[in-house]
N, C-alpha and C. Protein backbone atom coordinates (compact mmCIF):
# COMPACT_ATOMS: atom_id res chain seq x y z
N PHE A 1 -15.45 27.54 -1.82
CA PHE A 1 -14.47 27.66 -0.18
C PHE A 1 -14.95 26.88 0.73
N ALA A 2 -16.04 26.10 0.39
CA ALA A 2 -16.45 25.37 0.93
C ALA A 2 -15.84 23.86 1.08
N ALA A 3 -15.01 23.38 -0.40
CA ALA A 3 -14.23 22.68 -0.35
C ALA A 3 -12.95 23.10 0.43
N LEU A 4 -12.46 24.00 0.47
CA LEU A 4 -11.24 24.48 1.11
C LEU A 4 -11.43 24.51 3.02
N ARG A 5 -12.86 24.67 3.35
CA ARG A 5 -12.89 24.68 4.83
C ARG A 5 -12.99 23.08 4.95
N TYR A 6 -13.25 22.25 3.99
CA TYR A 6 -13.16 20.69 4.23
C TYR A 6 -11.62 20.23 4.49
N LEU A 7 -10.98 20.85 3.47
CA LEU A 7 -9.88 20.26 3.41
C LEU A 7 -8.78 20.75 4.56
N SER A 8 -9.08 22.04 4.99
CA SER A 8 -8.51 22.48 6.28
C SER A 8 -8.98 21.60 7.02
N ALA A 9 -9.88 21.15 7.44
CA ALA A 9 -10.54 20.44 8.83
C ALA A 9 -10.15 18.66 8.33
N MET A 10 -9.88 18.39 7.24
CA MET A 10 -8.96 17.03 7.27
C MET A 10 -7.48 17.04 7.66
N VAL A 11 -7.02 17.95 7.06
CA VAL A 11 -5.44 17.87 7.15
C VAL A 11 -5.22 18.64 8.78
N SER A 12 -6.18 18.80 9.30
CA SER A 12 -5.97 19.34 10.64
C SER A 12 -5.78 18.15 11.73
N VAL A 13 -6.66 16.84 11.30
CA VAL A 13 -6.54 15.87 11.93
C VAL A 13 -5.10 14.44 11.53
N ARG A 14 -4.08 14.85 12.62
CA ARG A 14 -3.03 14.12 12.12
C ARG A 14 -2.94 12.98 11.49
N SER A 15 -4.03 12.08 12.34
CA SER A 15 -4.07 11.05 12.04
C SER A 15 -4.43 10.44 10.63
N TYR A 16 -5.24 11.31 10.11
CA TYR A 16 -5.70 11.66 8.53
C TYR A 16 -4.45 11.59 7.76
N VAL A 17 -3.78 12.56 7.89
CA VAL A 17 -2.26 12.95 7.42
C VAL A 17 -1.66 11.99 7.41
N VAL A 18 -1.33 11.32 8.48
CA VAL A 18 -0.25 10.42 8.28
C VAL A 18 -0.98 9.02 7.43
N LEU A 19 -2.12 8.87 7.81
CA LEU A 19 -2.93 7.75 6.86
C LEU A 19 -2.63 7.78 5.40
N LEU A 20 -2.85 9.27 5.34
CA LEU A 20 -2.68 9.53 3.43
C LEU A 20 -1.26 9.44 2.77
N LEU A 21 -0.37 9.40 3.77
CA LEU A 21 1.12 9.63 3.33
C LEU A 21 1.44 8.20 3.34
N GLY A 22 1.21 7.35 4.41
CA GLY A 22 0.99 5.95 4.22
C GLY A 22 0.64 5.10 3.17
N SER A 23 -0.49 5.61 2.96
CA SER A 23 -1.30 5.05 1.76
C SER A 23 -0.82 5.16 0.66
N SER A 24 -0.33 6.42 0.18
CA SER A 24 0.39 6.90 -0.71
C SER A 24 1.97 6.28 -1.43
N SER A 25 2.40 6.12 -0.04
CA SER A 25 3.59 5.39 -0.47
C SER A 25 3.24 3.72 -0.46
N VAL A 26 2.55 3.12 -0.19
CA VAL A 26 2.05 1.83 -0.50
C VAL A 26 1.80 1.90 -1.79
N SER A 27 0.55 2.90 -2.13
CA SER A 27 -0.12 2.93 -3.67
C SER A 27 1.24 2.71 -4.73
N ALA A 28 1.99 3.88 -4.40
CA ALA A 28 3.12 3.79 -5.71
C ALA A 28 3.75 2.89 -5.60
N ALA A 29 4.12 1.86 -4.79
CA ALA A 29 4.93 0.59 -5.22
C ALA A 29 3.77 -0.21 -5.61
N ASN A 30 2.65 -0.10 -5.26
CA ASN A 30 1.52 -1.49 -5.65
C ASN A 30 1.70 -0.94 -7.39
N TRP A 31 1.48 0.09 -7.64
CA TRP A 31 1.20 0.83 -8.95
C TRP A 31 2.41 0.26 -9.90
N VAL A 32 3.52 0.58 -9.57
CA VAL A 32 4.74 0.18 -10.12
C VAL A 32 5.22 -1.33 -10.57
N LEU A 33 4.37 -1.95 -9.68
CA LEU A 33 4.44 -3.22 -9.78
C LEU A 33 3.19 -3.91 -10.92
N LEU A 34 2.51 -3.60 -10.53
CA LEU A 34 1.01 -3.63 -11.64
C LEU A 34 1.55 -3.65 -13.17
N PHE A 35 2.10 -2.11 -13.36
CA PHE A 35 2.57 -1.49 -14.45
C PHE A 35 3.36 -2.61 -15.01
N TRP A 36 4.51 -2.68 -14.58
CA TRP A 36 5.87 -2.88 -15.22
C TRP A 36 6.02 -4.49 -14.82
N LEU A 37 5.33 -5.32 -14.05
CA LEU A 37 5.39 -6.59 -13.77
C LEU A 37 5.69 -7.23 -15.14
N SER A 38 4.44 -7.44 -15.60
CA SER A 38 4.46 -8.27 -16.63
C SER A 38 5.21 -8.01 -17.72
N PHE A 39 6.00 -6.61 -18.01
CA PHE A 39 7.02 -6.53 -19.08
C PHE A 39 8.26 -6.92 -18.24
N PHE A 40 8.58 -7.36 -17.20
CA PHE A 40 9.43 -7.73 -16.12
C PHE A 40 9.58 -9.02 -16.73
N PHE A 41 8.23 -10.20 -16.59
CA PHE A 41 8.40 -11.44 -16.95
C PHE A 41 8.48 -11.50 -18.18
N ARG A 42 8.37 -11.07 -19.19
CA ARG A 42 8.61 -11.44 -20.42
C ARG A 42 9.93 -10.74 -20.68
N GLU A 43 10.56 -9.91 -20.18
CA GLU A 43 12.21 -9.77 -20.55
C GLU A 43 13.13 -10.47 -19.77
N THR A 44 12.52 -11.13 -18.47
CA THR A 44 13.69 -11.99 -17.96
C THR A 44 13.15 -13.23 -18.03
N TYR A 45 12.31 -13.81 -18.18
CA TYR A 45 12.03 -15.35 -17.99
C TYR A 45 11.42 -15.60 -19.79
N HIS A 46 11.37 -14.87 -20.41
CA HIS A 46 11.10 -15.32 -21.77
C HIS A 46 10.21 -15.93 -21.90
N LEU A 47 8.76 -15.00 -21.40
CA LEU A 47 7.61 -15.64 -21.38
C LEU A 47 7.03 -15.17 -22.65
N SER A 48 5.63 -15.88 -22.93
CA SER A 48 4.93 -15.47 -24.15
C SER A 48 4.26 -14.00 -23.59
N LEU A 49 3.85 -13.62 -24.40
CA LEU A 49 3.07 -12.27 -24.36
C LEU A 49 1.54 -12.77 -22.93
N THR A 50 1.27 -13.67 -23.54
CA THR A 50 -0.21 -14.37 -22.78
C THR A 50 0.51 -14.51 -21.31
N GLY A 51 1.39 -15.38 -21.14
CA GLY A 51 1.80 -15.86 -20.08
C GLY A 51 2.77 -14.84 -19.20
N ALA A 52 3.35 -13.66 -19.79
CA ALA A 52 3.95 -12.66 -18.43
C ALA A 52 2.75 -11.70 -18.41
N ALA A 53 1.92 -11.48 -19.04
CA ALA A 53 0.62 -11.17 -18.58
C ALA A 53 -0.20 -11.69 -17.50
N PHE A 54 0.09 -13.14 -17.53
CA PHE A 54 -0.83 -13.55 -16.62
C PHE A 54 -0.21 -13.65 -14.89
N ALA A 55 1.32 -13.96 -15.54
CA ALA A 55 2.26 -14.00 -14.49
C ALA A 55 2.50 -12.87 -13.65
N GLY A 56 2.25 -11.36 -14.23
CA GLY A 56 2.52 -10.37 -14.03
C GLY A 56 1.24 -9.73 -12.94
N THR A 57 0.30 -10.55 -13.28
CA THR A 57 -1.45 -9.98 -12.70
C THR A 57 -1.78 -10.89 -11.88
N PHE A 58 -1.68 -12.12 -12.15
CA PHE A 58 -2.52 -13.01 -11.39
C PHE A 58 -2.08 -13.38 -9.92
N ALA A 59 -1.12 -13.35 -9.84
CA ALA A 59 -0.81 -13.33 -7.67
C ALA A 59 -0.78 -11.93 -7.52
N LEU A 60 -0.63 -11.25 -8.11
CA LEU A 60 -0.40 -9.62 -7.30
C LEU A 60 -1.79 -9.94 -7.13
N GLN A 61 -2.94 -9.63 -7.79
CA GLN A 61 -4.38 -9.17 -8.00
C GLN A 61 -5.03 -10.48 -7.18
N LEU A 62 -5.01 -11.44 -7.23
CA LEU A 62 -5.69 -12.70 -6.55
C LEU A 62 -5.14 -12.22 -4.99
N ALA A 63 -4.11 -12.13 -4.59
CA ALA A 63 -3.79 -11.99 -3.29
C ALA A 63 -4.41 -10.87 -2.50
N ALA A 64 -4.27 -10.00 -3.65
CA ALA A 64 -4.88 -8.74 -3.10
C ALA A 64 -6.04 -8.61 -2.73
N THR A 65 -6.87 -9.45 -3.25
CA THR A 65 -8.13 -9.24 -3.41
C THR A 65 -8.35 -10.00 -2.02
N ALA A 66 -8.03 -11.26 -2.05
CA ALA A 66 -8.35 -12.31 -0.87
C ALA A 66 -7.61 -11.61 0.67
N GLY A 67 -7.04 -10.49 0.42
CA GLY A 67 -6.48 -9.49 1.39
C GLY A 67 -7.44 -8.72 1.98
N TYR A 68 -7.88 -8.14 1.04
CA TYR A 68 -9.25 -7.21 1.12
C TYR A 68 -10.38 -7.75 1.85
N LEU A 69 -10.51 -8.90 1.43
CA LEU A 69 -11.78 -9.68 1.95
C LEU A 69 -11.37 -9.94 3.15
N LEU A 70 -10.52 -10.59 3.28
CA LEU A 70 -9.94 -10.81 4.50
C LEU A 70 -9.64 -9.92 5.97
N GLY A 71 -9.08 -8.65 5.32
CA GLY A 71 -8.67 -7.57 6.22
C GLY A 71 -9.46 -7.05 7.47
N GLY A 72 -10.76 -7.05 7.09
CA GLY A 72 -11.98 -6.47 7.78
C GLY A 72 -11.95 -7.49 9.06
N ALA A 73 -11.87 -8.56 8.63
CA ALA A 73 -12.57 -9.85 10.00
C ALA A 73 -10.96 -9.54 10.87
N PHE A 74 -9.44 -9.80 10.27
CA PHE A 74 -8.86 -10.03 10.87
C PHE A 74 -8.45 -8.54 11.71
N SER A 75 -8.67 -7.25 11.26
CA SER A 75 -8.87 -6.03 11.66
C SER A 75 -9.36 -5.84 13.07
N ASN A 76 -10.59 -6.40 12.77
CA ASN A 76 -11.58 -6.78 14.04
C ASN A 76 -10.97 -7.49 14.87
N ARG A 77 -10.39 -8.56 14.67
CA ARG A 77 -9.99 -9.90 15.90
C ARG A 77 -8.95 -8.82 16.49
N PHE A 78 -7.81 -8.06 15.64
CA PHE A 78 -6.62 -7.88 16.17
C PHE A 78 -6.73 -6.67 16.79
N ALA A 79 -7.46 -5.70 16.50
CA ALA A 79 -8.16 -4.62 17.43
C ALA A 79 -8.64 -4.55 18.90
N GLY A 80 -9.85 -5.62 18.77
CA GLY A 80 -10.72 -5.83 19.77
C GLY A 80 -11.43 -4.79 20.14
N GLU A 81 -11.38 -4.16 21.76
CA GLU A 81 -11.93 -3.01 21.85
C GLU A 81 -11.21 -1.56 21.92
N ARG A 82 -9.85 -2.30 21.33
CA ARG A 82 -9.30 -0.72 21.08
C ARG A 82 -8.95 -0.48 19.44
N ARG A 83 -9.45 0.82 19.22
CA ARG A 83 -9.88 0.66 17.81
C ARG A 83 -8.42 1.48 17.57
N GLU A 84 -7.95 1.89 17.98
CA GLU A 84 -6.52 2.65 17.53
C GLU A 84 -5.39 1.72 17.02
N ARG A 85 -5.98 0.37 17.55
CA ARG A 85 -4.67 -0.84 17.36
C ARG A 85 -5.03 -1.14 15.87
N ARG A 86 -5.77 -0.77 15.10
CA ARG A 86 -6.34 -0.79 13.49
C ARG A 86 -5.31 -0.24 12.57
N MET A 87 -4.69 0.37 13.16
CA MET A 87 -3.59 1.16 12.34
C MET A 87 -2.21 0.38 12.92
N LEU A 88 -2.18 -0.30 14.13
CA LEU A 88 -1.23 -0.80 14.09
C LEU A 88 -1.03 -1.83 13.55
N PHE A 89 -2.15 -2.72 13.01
CA PHE A 89 -2.44 -3.79 11.84
C PHE A 89 -2.14 -3.62 11.01
N GLN A 90 -2.32 -2.29 10.42
CA GLN A 90 -1.69 -1.93 9.38
C GLN A 90 -0.02 -1.97 9.13
N SER A 91 0.35 -1.40 10.15
CA SER A 91 1.99 -1.56 10.47
C SER A 91 2.62 -2.84 9.94
N LEU A 92 1.88 -3.63 10.63
CA LEU A 92 2.48 -4.92 10.80
C LEU A 92 2.48 -5.64 9.83
N CYS A 93 1.12 -5.25 8.93
CA CYS A 93 1.12 -6.34 7.81
C CYS A 93 1.92 -5.51 6.54
N TYR A 94 2.04 -4.21 6.73
CA TYR A 94 3.05 -3.59 6.00
C TYR A 94 4.47 -4.09 6.16
N ALA A 95 4.94 -4.11 7.37
CA ALA A 95 6.19 -4.58 7.53
C ALA A 95 6.75 -6.19 7.34
N ILE A 96 5.38 -6.90 7.41
CA ILE A 96 5.89 -8.32 6.71
C ILE A 96 6.11 -8.49 5.20
N ALA A 97 5.06 -7.21 4.44
CA ALA A 97 5.24 -7.35 3.34
C ALA A 97 6.08 -6.87 2.56
N ALA A 98 6.74 -5.84 3.13
CA ALA A 98 8.25 -5.41 2.37
C ALA A 98 9.24 -6.31 1.92
N PRO A 99 9.91 -7.20 3.46
CA PRO A 99 11.14 -8.01 2.99
C PRO A 99 10.73 -8.93 1.61
N PHE A 100 9.48 -9.37 1.11
CA PHE A 100 9.19 -10.23 0.32
C PHE A 100 9.77 -9.66 -1.23
N LEU A 101 9.85 -8.32 -1.44
CA LEU A 101 10.30 -7.75 -2.55
C LEU A 101 11.50 -7.91 -2.50
N LEU A 102 12.48 -7.86 -1.71
CA LEU A 102 14.07 -8.10 -2.00
C LEU A 102 14.33 -9.06 -2.23
N ILE A 103 13.67 -10.33 -2.94
CA ILE A 103 13.69 -11.37 -3.56
C ILE A 103 13.90 -11.09 -5.06
N PHE A 104 13.60 -10.04 -5.44
CA PHE A 104 14.17 -9.46 -6.68
C PHE A 104 15.48 -9.06 -6.79
N ALA A 105 16.12 -8.59 -5.81
CA ALA A 105 17.71 -8.58 -5.94
C ALA A 105 18.56 -9.83 -6.46
N PHE A 106 17.57 -10.97 -6.08
CA PHE A 106 18.53 -12.34 -6.04
C PHE A 106 18.39 -13.36 -7.44
N SER A 107 17.60 -13.03 -8.25
CA SER A 107 17.58 -13.50 -9.61
C SER A 107 16.75 -15.09 -8.80
N PRO A 108 15.96 -15.00 -8.71
CA PRO A 108 15.04 -16.11 -8.16
C PRO A 108 14.63 -16.74 -9.22
N GLY A 109 13.95 -18.49 -9.33
CA GLY A 109 13.32 -19.07 -10.50
C GLY A 109 11.88 -18.47 -10.33
N LEU A 110 11.34 -19.25 -11.33
CA LEU A 110 10.21 -17.79 -11.67
C LEU A 110 9.19 -18.36 -10.51
N TRP A 111 9.22 -19.54 -10.03
CA TRP A 111 7.95 -20.21 -9.01
C TRP A 111 8.11 -19.68 -7.70
N LEU A 112 9.76 -19.45 -7.15
CA LEU A 112 9.84 -18.73 -5.94
C LEU A 112 9.19 -17.32 -5.97
N LEU A 113 9.83 -16.62 -6.78
CA LEU A 113 9.61 -15.14 -7.19
C LEU A 113 7.99 -15.27 -7.22
N SER A 114 7.13 -15.89 -8.01
CA SER A 114 5.63 -15.42 -7.87
C SER A 114 4.91 -16.19 -6.12
N GLY A 115 5.80 -16.69 -5.79
CA GLY A 115 5.39 -17.13 -4.23
C GLY A 115 5.23 -16.02 -3.39
N CYS A 116 6.57 -15.25 -3.31
CA CYS A 116 6.79 -13.95 -2.71
C CYS A 116 6.00 -12.93 -3.06
N ILE A 117 5.81 -12.65 -4.18
CA ILE A 117 4.82 -11.61 -4.76
C ILE A 117 3.30 -12.09 -4.48
N LEU A 118 2.99 -13.27 -4.20
CA LEU A 118 1.95 -13.66 -4.18
C LEU A 118 1.43 -13.46 -2.10
N ILE A 119 2.78 -13.50 -1.49
CA ILE A 119 2.64 -13.17 -0.08
C ILE A 119 2.85 -11.62 0.35
N PHE A 120 3.67 -10.99 -0.36
CA PHE A 120 3.52 -9.57 -0.37
C PHE A 120 2.62 -9.22 -0.62
N SER A 121 1.62 -9.76 -1.57
CA SER A 121 0.33 -8.85 -2.25
C SER A 121 -1.00 -9.18 -1.02
N LEU A 122 -0.89 -10.19 -0.46
CA LEU A 122 -1.56 -10.67 0.42
C LEU A 122 -1.49 -9.61 1.85
N PHE A 123 -0.16 -9.48 2.27
CA PHE A 123 -0.39 -9.02 3.15
C PHE A 123 -0.66 -7.08 3.01
N ARG A 124 -0.01 -6.69 2.05
CA ARG A 124 -0.39 -5.57 1.44
C ARG A 124 -1.66 -5.27 1.27
N GLY A 125 -2.73 -6.12 0.84
CA GLY A 125 -3.71 -6.13 0.96
C GLY A 125 -5.13 -6.08 2.17
N LEU A 126 -4.23 -6.76 3.16
CA LEU A 126 -4.67 -7.25 4.42
C LEU A 126 -4.52 -5.63 5.08
N GLY A 127 -3.32 -4.81 4.98
CA GLY A 127 -3.04 -3.56 5.59
C GLY A 127 -3.71 -2.34 4.62
N SER A 128 -4.23 -2.58 3.43
CA SER A 128 -5.07 -1.29 3.04
C SER A 128 -6.56 -1.54 3.02
N SER A 129 -6.93 -2.71 3.74
CA SER A 129 -8.12 -3.08 3.54
C SER A 129 -8.98 -2.17 4.67
N THR A 130 -7.74 -1.34 5.81
CA THR A 130 -8.49 -0.35 7.01
C THR A 130 -8.51 0.54 6.71
N ASP A 131 -7.95 1.07 5.92
CA ASP A 131 -7.76 2.64 5.15
C ASP A 131 -8.91 3.21 5.55
N GLN A 132 -10.30 2.78 4.89
CA GLN A 132 -11.67 3.45 4.72
C GLN A 132 -12.04 3.04 6.03
N VAL A 133 -11.88 2.32 7.13
CA VAL A 133 -12.40 2.17 8.39
C VAL A 133 -11.62 3.01 9.12
N ILE A 134 -10.66 3.26 9.30
CA ILE A 134 -9.81 4.09 9.96
C ILE A 134 -10.28 5.54 9.73
N VAL A 135 -10.29 5.64 8.34
CA VAL A 135 -11.09 7.53 7.89
C VAL A 135 -12.67 7.55 8.64
N CYS A 136 -13.12 6.99 8.71
CA CYS A 136 -14.59 6.76 9.37
C CYS A 136 -14.50 7.14 10.82
N GLU A 137 -13.67 6.33 11.13
CA GLU A 137 -13.37 6.46 13.12
C GLU A 137 -12.83 7.83 13.32
N ILE A 138 -11.89 8.77 12.56
CA ILE A 138 -11.03 9.89 12.81
C ILE A 138 -12.06 11.05 12.27
N LEU A 139 -12.70 10.94 11.28
CA LEU A 139 -13.33 11.80 10.82
C LEU A 139 -14.74 12.12 10.84
N PRO A 140 -15.78 13.32 11.00
CA PRO A 140 -17.22 13.00 10.86
C PRO A 140 -17.75 13.06 9.68
N PRO A 141 -19.17 12.46 9.95
CA PRO A 141 -19.64 12.01 8.49
C PRO A 141 -19.80 13.11 7.26
N ASN A 142 -19.72 14.43 7.85
CA ASN A 142 -19.85 15.42 6.51
C ASN A 142 -18.28 15.74 5.90
N LEU A 143 -17.17 14.93 6.57
CA LEU A 143 -15.76 14.89 5.93
C LEU A 143 -15.37 13.39 4.89
N ARG A 144 -16.07 12.43 5.24
CA ARG A 144 -15.59 11.23 5.20
C ARG A 144 -15.28 10.81 3.95
N ALA A 145 -16.69 11.61 2.83
CA ALA A 145 -16.62 11.14 1.43
C ALA A 145 -15.59 12.13 0.95
N THR A 146 -15.31 13.03 1.47
CA THR A 146 -14.18 14.16 0.54
C THR A 146 -12.80 13.84 1.05
N ALA A 147 -12.83 12.83 2.28
CA ALA A 147 -11.63 12.22 2.89
C ALA A 147 -11.14 11.05 1.66
N LEU A 148 -11.95 10.32 1.26
CA LEU A 148 -11.45 9.35 0.86
C LEU A 148 -11.51 9.52 -0.48
N GLY A 149 -12.45 10.38 -1.11
CA GLY A 149 -12.09 10.99 -2.52
C GLY A 149 -10.68 11.53 -2.73
N SER A 150 -10.33 12.18 -1.47
CA SER A 150 -8.97 12.96 -1.48
C SER A 150 -8.11 11.82 -1.44
N MET A 151 -8.09 10.76 -0.81
CA MET A 151 -7.26 9.36 -0.73
C MET A 151 -6.79 8.77 -2.22
N ASN A 152 -8.47 8.68 -2.65
CA ASN A 152 -8.23 8.18 -3.94
C ASN A 152 -7.24 8.76 -4.88
N ALA A 153 -7.78 10.20 -4.87
CA ALA A 153 -7.02 11.11 -6.12
C ALA A 153 -5.56 10.98 -5.80
N VAL A 154 -5.12 11.50 -4.51
CA VAL A 154 -3.44 11.21 -4.20
C VAL A 154 -3.03 10.09 -4.26
N ASN A 155 -3.47 8.65 -4.12
CA ASN A 155 -3.08 7.54 -4.42
C ASN A 155 -2.71 7.22 -6.12
N THR A 156 -3.94 7.81 -6.74
CA THR A 156 -3.81 7.58 -8.02
C THR A 156 -2.84 8.54 -8.73
N ALA A 157 -2.43 9.63 -8.54
CA ALA A 157 -1.89 10.70 -8.84
C ALA A 157 -0.01 10.10 -8.48
N ILE A 158 -0.14 9.83 -7.33
CA ILE A 158 1.17 9.44 -7.07
C ILE A 158 1.84 7.70 -7.31
N GLY A 159 0.60 7.01 -7.79
CA GLY A 159 0.73 5.79 -8.47
C GLY A 159 1.28 6.32 -10.06
N ALA A 160 0.83 6.69 -10.31
CA ALA A 160 1.01 7.30 -11.94
C ALA A 160 2.36 8.26 -12.29
N PHE A 161 2.38 8.78 -11.12
CA PHE A 161 4.10 9.50 -11.20
C PHE A 161 5.11 8.21 -10.70
N GLY A 162 4.63 7.54 -9.92
CA GLY A 162 5.54 6.48 -9.87
C GLY A 162 5.89 5.82 -10.88
N VAL A 163 4.84 5.22 -11.94
CA VAL A 163 5.32 4.72 -12.88
C VAL A 163 5.71 5.34 -13.97
N PHE A 164 5.55 6.29 -13.96
CA PHE A 164 6.49 7.53 -14.95
C PHE A 164 7.87 7.42 -14.58
N ILE A 165 7.97 7.41 -13.09
CA ILE A 165 9.55 7.73 -12.82
C ILE A 165 10.33 6.51 -12.98
N ALA A 166 9.88 5.46 -12.83
CA ALA A 166 10.32 3.65 -13.23
C ALA A 166 10.58 3.75 -14.58
N GLY A 167 9.61 4.29 -15.51
CA GLY A 167 10.01 3.99 -16.59
C GLY A 167 11.15 4.70 -17.32
N TYR A 168 11.17 6.15 -16.56
CA TYR A 168 12.46 6.70 -17.24
C TYR A 168 13.68 6.21 -16.52
N LEU A 169 13.65 5.80 -15.40
CA LEU A 169 14.71 5.33 -14.83
C LEU A 169 15.37 4.09 -15.25
N LEU A 170 14.77 3.16 -16.22
CA LEU A 170 14.77 1.95 -16.97
C LEU A 170 16.07 2.25 -17.51
N ARG A 171 16.65 3.28 -17.79
CA ARG A 171 17.79 3.30 -18.73
C ARG A 171 18.98 3.30 -18.09
N LEU A 172 18.92 3.55 -16.62
CA LEU A 172 19.81 3.46 -15.84
C LEU A 172 19.67 2.00 -14.78
N PHE A 173 18.72 1.80 -14.51
CA PHE A 173 18.58 0.73 -13.56
C PHE A 173 17.70 -0.53 -14.10
N PRO A 174 18.30 -2.03 -14.28
CA PRO A 174 17.39 -2.94 -14.34
C PRO A 174 15.73 -3.11 -13.40
N LEU A 175 14.84 -3.40 -14.30
CA LEU A 175 13.58 -3.66 -13.40
C LEU A 175 13.69 -4.17 -11.94
N ALA A 176 14.58 -5.40 -11.95
CA ALA A 176 14.77 -6.27 -10.57
C ALA A 176 14.97 -5.28 -9.75
N GLN A 177 16.18 -4.41 -9.74
CA GLN A 177 16.73 -3.70 -8.68
C GLN A 177 15.40 -2.53 -8.38
N MET A 178 14.77 -2.32 -9.21
CA MET A 178 13.70 -1.05 -9.16
C MET A 178 12.71 -1.64 -8.31
N PHE A 179 12.22 -3.07 -8.52
CA PHE A 179 11.24 -3.65 -7.97
C PHE A 179 12.01 -4.05 -6.29
N ALA A 180 12.76 -4.37 -6.07
CA ALA A 180 13.54 -4.32 -4.72
C ALA A 180 13.40 -3.19 -4.07
N CYS A 181 13.93 -2.12 -4.72
CA CYS A 181 13.86 -0.63 -3.77
C CYS A 181 12.60 -0.67 -3.34
N LEU A 182 11.30 -1.02 -4.06
CA LEU A 182 9.81 -0.76 -3.98
C LEU A 182 9.50 -1.11 -2.21
N SER A 183 10.70 -2.23 -1.92
CA SER A 183 10.41 -2.49 -0.40
C SER A 183 10.54 -1.11 0.76
N ILE A 184 11.46 -0.12 -0.10
CA ILE A 184 11.44 0.93 1.23
C ILE A 184 10.38 1.64 1.09
N LEU A 185 9.50 1.66 -0.04
CA LEU A 185 8.52 1.99 -0.11
C LEU A 185 7.21 1.57 0.89
N ILE A 186 7.11 0.47 1.15
CA ILE A 186 6.51 -0.54 1.88
C ILE A 186 6.86 -0.02 3.00
N ALA A 187 8.44 -0.36 3.46
CA ALA A 187 8.48 0.20 5.00
C ALA A 187 8.35 1.48 5.29
N ALA A 188 8.04 2.39 4.57
CA ALA A 188 8.28 3.68 5.08
C ALA A 188 6.47 3.72 5.23
N GLY A 189 5.74 3.14 4.78
CA GLY A 189 4.10 3.13 4.74
C GLY A 189 4.22 2.51 6.24
N ALA A 190 4.74 1.57 6.35
CA ALA A 190 4.65 0.80 8.01
C ALA A 190 4.89 1.52 9.11
N ALA A 191 6.08 2.56 9.00
CA ALA A 191 6.78 3.33 10.05
C ALA A 191 5.60 4.33 10.14
N LEU A 192 4.81 5.17 8.84
CA LEU A 192 4.13 6.10 9.03
C LEU A 192 3.26 5.36 10.26
N ASN A 193 2.36 4.20 9.76
CA ASN A 193 1.07 3.72 10.31
C ASN A 193 1.82 3.62 12.00
N TYR A 194 2.61 3.12 12.23
CA TYR A 194 3.11 2.97 13.45
C TYR A 194 3.29 4.29 14.18
N LEU A 195 3.89 5.30 13.31
CA LEU A 195 4.07 6.72 14.10
C LEU A 195 2.35 7.22 14.24
N GLY A 196 1.47 7.02 13.43
CA GLY A 196 0.15 7.67 13.91
C GLY A 196 -0.15 6.67 14.76
N TYR A 197 -0.28 5.34 14.75
CA TYR A 197 -0.36 4.54 15.95
C TYR A 197 -0.30 4.94 17.46
N ARG A 198 1.23 5.41 17.42
CA ARG A 198 1.81 5.50 18.33
C ARG A 198 1.49 7.33 19.01
N GLN A 199 1.35 8.18 18.28
CA GLN A 199 1.46 9.34 18.80
C GLN A 199 0.02 10.10 18.30
N PHE A 200 -0.60 9.73 17.47
CA PHE A 200 -2.15 10.46 17.31
C PHE A 200 -3.50 9.88 17.30
N LEU A 201 -3.39 8.81 16.84
CA LEU A 201 -4.78 7.83 16.79
C LEU A 201 -5.39 7.99 17.98
N ARG A 202 -5.09 7.60 18.80
CA ARG A 202 -6.02 7.25 20.11
C ARG A 202 -6.69 8.82 20.51
N ARG A 203 -6.00 10.17 20.24
CA ARG A 203 -6.74 11.27 20.21
C ARG A 203 -7.35 11.63 19.63
N ASP A 204 -7.23 11.19 18.23
CA ASP A 204 -8.04 11.65 17.29
C ASP A 204 -9.33 10.53 16.83
N LEU A 205 -9.93 9.42 17.58
CA LEU A 205 -11.04 8.77 17.43
C LEU A 205 -11.97 9.69 17.82
N ILE A 206 -13.25 9.61 17.11
CA ILE A 206 -14.25 10.16 17.36
C ILE A 206 -15.24 9.18 18.12
N GLU A 207 -16.03 9.39 18.81
CA GLU A 207 -17.04 8.72 19.69
C GLU A 207 -18.35 8.34 18.35
């Protein structure tokens, strides 16, 4: 029953619900890319297994790591004294990242595609880096661990489901089209974070 009380307390904070929905939307797109990108490079550019694995993970993970490392400092600078602007920072990062996935729709060269993936992943990492900070600013200490654990669990479940659906849809659509459509999920994350910034976050912040 304690877990139910915690869950009820968390979902009563609308900013947390919006943050969770936005984070899971972005996570689903990232999981699909991470799981299927190497296969795409193998099939489309006829790379070796080693080359496809490297191309499918290096730019995606390297840029995301850089985004996570830099995101805190950039978010602090952007927010200044207005803590609610952290969610606006997230929204802007996701909005910048989303269009770079559309490159998959245009049969680009390998180097151009890799560059677009790198830029996408950098801004995705910058945005996602502030999730935990926002949770700590809208929920009291006794709820934070549960909230972060729940967010990780939901993101993992949604991501795994996205990977499964992408595999099922392979018989109907090429991977390039599915990857391009992932920009919709990232744009949805941007829209949800902007909604949270405009409507809920200011009043949900705790002292």
